[in-house]
Amino acid sequence: MELTILHLYPEFMSLYGEYANLAVLRRHLEALGVTVSLQAAAAGEAPDFAGADMIYMGAGTERGQKRAMEGLLPHRDALLAAVDRGALVLFTGNAMELLGMSVTDESGEAWPCLGLAEFTTGETDRRDPGDVIAHTSLWDSPVVGFMNKCSVTRGVETPLFDRLSLGLGNQVEHGPEGYASGNVLGTHITGPVLVKNPDFTGFLIRRLFEAKGWAAPEALPDLPYEREAYEVTLRELTARAGG
């Protein structure tokens, strides 16, 4: 069993150590006997979407985000073709905003995005950093993480997370967050969200197996201490949220 994961612009779109998301996903897959080829697409290169089973991009600065946007737009059709054949897409942090129709910066300039979804994003002059507890119907456990955004995303009809018991959603405190449609997923949660959330990692693994036509794994691996670390973080954040 072999998989190819394409990491888009890791040199400037991994602001919070998000390369670790792919490192932990790779370790889980290898524990299941999967050979993983991890490829990177650098600025100025044409991403090899045709050979990718999963496509990932993490967060960057606002300037880095626009740079990534300009790099990806000429290759939009190839990305759409990859999505159509079942490739899994995960964009975290402000990379999520590129999945929508546009990002409007503080000056009022609207930057066209990939248009994989109908939502739009407007940047604000307020930055909202904070911890997050997010809840989804796609798997059983809450997601813990961190968010640091200065934007509002409107028009998401199918959020990845139904609600947040701690943190700022797409538009409002405790509201729905992220985006999910088929195998295209996005969330503003930044940093190594898969490192912190083994069940999120497990969900992605099941989706990857399904897309490849492989039998679902009988059991998913747990790396040393990851479950304990998750439970400690969830307990601390839940206490902070008053729950």
CSV table of C-alpha atoms in Angstrom, one decimal:
chain,number,residue,atom,x,y,z
A,1,MET,CA,0.0,0.0,0.0
A,2,GLU,CA,1.4,3.4,-1.1
A,3,LEU,CA,0.2,7.0,-0.6
A,4,THR,CA,1.5,10.3,-1.8
A,5,ILE,CA,1.0,13.4,0.3
A,6,LEU,CA,1.7,16.8,-1.3
A,7,HIS,CA,2.6,19.7,1.0
A,8,LEU,CA,2.0,23.1,-0.5
A,9,TYR,CA,4.6,25.8,0.1
A,10,PRO,CA,6.0,24.5,3.4
A,11,GLU,CA,8.7,27.2,3.3
A,12,PHE,CA,6.2,30.0,4.1
A,13,MET,CA,2.9,28.3,4.9
A,14,SER,CA,3.9,26.4,8.0
A,15,LEU,CA,3.8,29.3,10.4
A,16,TYR,CA,3.0,27.4,13.6
A,17,GLY,CA,5.0,24.2,13.0
A,18,GLU,CA,2.3,22.7,10.9
A,19,TYR,CA,4.7,20.5,9.1
A,20,ALA,CA,4.3,18.3,12.2
A,21,ASN,CA,0.7,17.5,11.0
A,22,LEU,CA,2.2,15.5,8.1
A,23,ALA,CA,4.9,14.0,10.2
A,24,VAL,CA,2.4,12.5,12.7
A,25,LEU,CA,0.0,11.4,9.9
A,26,ARG,CA,2.9,9.7,8.2
A,27,ARG,CA,3.9,7.8,11.3
A,28,HIS,CA,0.3,6.6,11.8
A,29,LEU,CA,0.1,5.4,8.2
A,30,GLU,CA,3.4,3.7,8.4
A,31,ALA,CA,2.3,1.9,11.5
A,32,LEU,CA,-0.5,0.5,9.4
A,33,GLY,CA,1.9,-0.8,6.8
A,34,VAL,CA,1.5,2.1,4.3
A,35,THR,CA,4.4,3.4,2.4
A,36,VAL,CA,4.2,7.2,2.4
A,37,SER,CA,5.8,9.5,-0.1
A,38,LEU,CA,5.9,13.1,1.2
A,39,GLN,CA,6.4,15.7,-1.5
A,40,ALA,CA,6.7,19.4,-1.3
A,41,ALA,CA,5.7,22.1,-3.8
A,42,ALA,CA,7.8,25.2,-3.6
A,43,ALA,CA,7.0,28.7,-4.8
A,44,GLY,CA,7.3,28.9,-8.5
A,45,GLU,CA,6.8,25.2,-9.1
A,46,ALA,CA,3.8,23.6,-10.6
A,47,PRO,CA,2.3,21.3,-7.9
A,48,ASP,CA,2.0,17.7,-8.9
A,49,PHE,CA,-1.7,17.4,-8.1
A,50,ALA,CA,-2.1,14.5,-10.5
A,51,GLY,CA,0.0,12.2,-8.3
A,52,ALA,CA,-1.3,13.3,-4.9
A,53,ASP,CA,-3.6,11.2,-2.7
A,54,MET,CA,-3.7,14.1,-0.1
A,55,ILE,CA,-3.0,17.8,-0.5
A,56,TYR,CA,-2.1,19.9,2.6
A,57,MET,CA,-1.4,23.5,3.3
A,58,GLY,CA,-0.9,25.2,6.7
A,59,ALA,CA,-1.1,28.8,7.9
A,60,GLY,CA,1.1,31.7,6.8
A,61,THR,CA,1.2,35.4,7.3
A,62,GLU,CA,-1.3,37.5,5.5
A,63,ARG,CA,1.4,38.3,2.9
A,64,GLY,CA,2.3,34.7,2.6
A,65,GLN,CA,-1.3,33.7,2.1
A,66,LYS,CA,-1.6,36.1,-0.9
A,67,ARG,CA,1.6,34.7,-2.3
A,68,ALA,CA,0.3,31.1,-2.0
A,69,MET,CA,-3.0,32.3,-3.6
A,70,GLU,CA,-1.2,33.7,-6.6
A,71,GLY,CA,0.9,30.6,-6.9
A,72,LEU,CA,-2.1,28.2,-6.9
A,73,LEU,CA,-4.6,30.0,-9.1
A,74,PRO,CA,-2.9,29.1,-12.4
A,75,HIS,CA,-3.1,25.4,-11.3
A,76,ARG,CA,-6.7,25.5,-10.1
A,77,ASP,CA,-8.0,23.1,-12.8
A,78,ALA,CA,-5.4,20.5,-11.8
A,79,LEU,CA,-6.4,20.8,-8.2
A,80,LEU,CA,-10.1,20.5,-9.1
A,81,ALA,CA,-9.3,17.4,-11.1
A,82,ALA,CA,-7.5,15.9,-8.1
A,83,VAL,CA,-10.6,16.6,-5.9
A,84,ASP,CA,-12.9,15.1,-8.5
A,85,ARG,CA,-10.9,11.8,-8.4
A,86,GLY,CA,-11.1,11.7,-4.6
A,87,ALA,CA,-7.9,13.3,-3.3
A,88,LEU,CA,-8.2,14.4,0.3
A,89,VAL,CA,-7.6,18.1,0.8
A,90,LEU,CA,-6.8,19.7,4.2
A,91,PHE,CA,-6.0,23.4,4.6
A,92,THR,CA,-5.4,24.7,8.1
A,93,GLY,CA,-5.1,28.3,9.5
A,94,ASN,CA,-5.6,31.1,7.0
A,95,ALA,CA,-4.9,28.6,4.2
A,96,MET,CA,-8.6,27.6,4.7
A,97,GLU,CA,-9.7,31.0,3.3
A,98,LEU,CA,-8.2,30.1,-0.1
A,99,LEU,CA,-10.8,27.4,-0.6
A,100,GLY,CA,-13.5,30.1,-0.9
A,101,MET,CA,-14.3,32.7,-3.5
A,102,SER,CA,-12.3,35.7,-2.2
A,103,VAL,CA,-10.3,37.3,0.6
A,104,THR,CA,-10.8,41.0,1.1
A,105,ASP,CA,-7.9,42.7,2.8
A,106,GLU,CA,-8.0,45.7,5.2
A,107,SER,CA,-7.6,48.1,2.4
A,108,GLY,CA,-10.7,46.8,0.6
A,109,GLU,CA,-8.9,45.0,-2.1
A,110,ALA,CA,-10.6,41.6,-3.0
A,111,TRP,CA,-8.2,38.8,-3.9
A,112,PRO,CA,-9.8,36.0,-5.9
A,113,CYS,CA,-9.3,32.5,-4.4
A,114,LEU,CA,-9.7,28.9,-5.6
A,115,GLY,CA,-13.5,28.9,-5.6
A,116,LEU,CA,-13.9,25.3,-4.3
A,117,ALA,CA,-16.6,26.7,-2.0
A,118,GLU,CA,-19.0,29.8,-2.1
A,119,PHE,CA,-17.8,31.4,1.1
A,120,THR,CA,-15.9,34.7,1.3
A,121,THR,CA,-13.5,36.1,3.9
A,122,GLY,CA,-12.9,39.7,5.1
A,123,GLU,CA,-9.8,40.6,7.0
A,124,THR,CA,-10.2,42.8,10.1
A,125,ASP,CA,-8.0,45.1,12.1
A,126,ARG,CA,-8.5,42.8,15.2
A,127,ARG,CA,-6.4,39.7,15.8
A,128,ASP,CA,-8.1,37.1,18.0
A,129,PRO,CA,-5.7,34.5,19.4
A,130,GLY,CA,-7.0,31.8,21.7
A,131,ASP,CA,-7.5,28.2,22.5
A,132,VAL,CA,-10.3,26.2,20.9
A,133,ILE,CA,-12.5,23.3,21.7
A,134,ALA,CA,-14.5,22.2,18.6
A,135,HIS,CA,-17.2,19.7,18.1
A,136,THR,CA,-18.0,17.8,14.9
A,137,SER,CA,-20.5,15.1,13.8
A,138,LEU,CA,-17.8,13.4,11.7
A,139,TRP,CA,-16.1,11.7,14.7
A,140,ASP,CA,-16.9,11.3,18.4
A,141,SER,CA,-14.3,13.3,20.3
A,142,PRO,CA,-13.9,17.1,20.5
A,143,VAL,CA,-10.9,18.8,18.8
A,144,VAL,CA,-8.5,20.9,20.9
A,145,GLY,CA,-6.2,23.5,19.4
A,146,PHE,CA,-5.3,27.1,19.0
A,147,MET,CA,-6.5,29.8,16.7
A,148,ASN,CA,-4.9,33.2,15.7
A,149,LYS,CA,-6.9,34.9,13.1
A,150,CYS,CA,-7.8,38.4,12.0
A,151,SER,CA,-10.7,37.7,9.7
A,152,VAL,CA,-14.3,36.8,9.4
A,153,THR,CA,-15.5,34.1,7.0
A,154,ARG,CA,-19.1,34.3,5.8
A,155,GLY,CA,-21.3,32.0,3.7
A,156,VAL,CA,-20.0,28.6,4.9
A,157,GLU,CA,-23.0,26.2,4.5
A,158,THR,CA,-21.2,23.0,5.5
A,159,PRO,CA,-18.8,23.7,8.4
A,160,LEU,CA,-16.3,21.1,9.6
A,161,PHE,CA,-17.2,21.9,13.2
A,162,ASP,CA,-20.9,22.3,14.2
A,163,ARG,CA,-20.0,24.5,17.2
A,164,LEU,CA,-17.1,25.6,19.4
A,165,SER,CA,-17.5,25.4,23.2
A,166,LEU,CA,-14.3,27.5,23.4
A,167,GLY,CA,-13.1,29.9,20.8
A,168,LEU,CA,-14.2,32.0,17.8
A,169,GLY,CA,-16.0,30.3,14.9
A,170,ASN,CA,-16.2,31.5,11.3
A,171,GLN,CA,-18.2,34.5,12.3
A,172,VAL,CA,-19.1,34.5,15.9
A,173,GLU,CA,-17.9,33.2,19.3
A,174,HIS,CA,-18.9,29.5,19.8
A,175,GLY,CA,-20.3,29.4,16.3
A,176,PRO,CA,-19.7,26.9,13.5
A,177,GLU,CA,-16.1,26.7,12.3
A,178,GLY,CA,-14.2,25.6,9.2
A,179,TYR,CA,-15.5,24.0,6.0
A,180,ALA,CA,-16.1,20.5,4.9
A,181,SER,CA,-17.5,19.1,1.6
A,182,GLY,CA,-16.7,15.6,0.6
A,183,ASN,CA,-12.9,15.2,0.9
A,184,VAL,CA,-12.2,18.9,1.0
A,185,LEU,CA,-11.6,20.1,4.6
A,186,GLY,CA,-10.6,23.4,6.1
A,187,THR,CA,-10.2,24.9,9.6
A,188,HIS,CA,-8.7,28.1,11.0
A,189,ILE,CA,-7.2,26.0,13.8
A,190,THR,CA,-3.5,26.4,13.5
A,191,GLY,CA,-0.4,24.6,14.6
A,192,PRO,CA,-0.1,20.8,14.8
A,193,VAL,CA,-3.8,20.1,15.1
A,194,LEU,CA,-3.3,16.4,14.1
A,195,VAL,CA,-0.6,16.0,16.7
A,196,LYS,CA,-3.0,17.2,19.4
A,197,ASN,CA,-6.0,15.2,18.2
A,198,PRO,CA,-5.5,11.5,17.4
A,199,ASP,CA,-9.1,11.0,16.5
A,200,PHE,CA,-8.9,13.7,13.8
A,201,THR,CA,-5.8,11.9,12.5
A,202,GLY,CA,-7.8,8.6,12.5
A,203,PHE,CA,-10.7,10.2,10.6
A,204,LEU,CA,-8.3,11.3,7.9
A,205,ILE,CA,-6.7,7.8,7.7
A,206,ARG,CA,-10.1,6.2,7.2
A,207,ARG,CA,-10.9,8.7,4.5
A,208,LEU,CA,-7.6,8.0,2.7
A,209,PHE,CA,-8.2,4.2,2.9
A,210,GLU,CA,-11.7,4.7,1.5
A,211,ALA,CA,-10.4,6.8,-1.4
A,212,LYS,CA,-7.8,4.2,-2.3
A,213,GLY,CA,-10.4,1.4,-2.1
A,214,TRP,CA,-8.5,-0.3,0.7
A,215,ALA,CA,-10.3,-2.3,3.5
A,216,ALA,CA,-10.7,-0.1,6.5
A,217,PRO,CA,-8.0,-0.8,9.2
A,218,GLU,CA,-9.3,-3.0,12.0
A,219,ALA,CA,-7.7,-0.7,14.6
A,220,LEU,CA,-5.9,2.6,14.4
A,221,PRO,CA,-2.5,3.0,16.0
A,222,ASP,CA,-1.9,5.3,19.0
A,223,LEU,CA,1.6,6.8,19.2
A,224,PRO,CA,3.2,6.9,22.7
A,225,TYR,CA,1.5,9.4,25.1
A,226,GLU,CA,-0.6,11.1,22.4
A,227,ARG,CA,-3.9,10.0,23.9
A,228,GLU,CA,-2.8,11.0,27.4
A,229,ALA,CA,-1.7,14.4,26.1
A,230,TYR,CA,-5.0,14.9,24.3
A,231,GLU,CA,-7.0,14.1,27.5
A,232,VAL,CA,-4.9,16.5,29.6
A,233,THR,CA,-5.4,19.3,27.1
A,234,LEU,CA,-9.1,18.7,26.8
A,235,ARG,CA,-9.5,18.6,30.5
A,236,GLU,CA,-7.6,21.9,31.0
A,237,LEU,CA,-9.5,23.7,28.2
A,238,THR,CA,-12.8,22.4,29.3
A,239,ALA,CA,-12.2,23.8,32.8
A,240,ARG,CA,-11.3,27.2,31.2
A,241,ALA,CA,-14.5,27.1,29.2
A,242,GLY,CA,-16.5,26.6,32.3
A,243,GLY,CA,-17.6,23.1,31.3
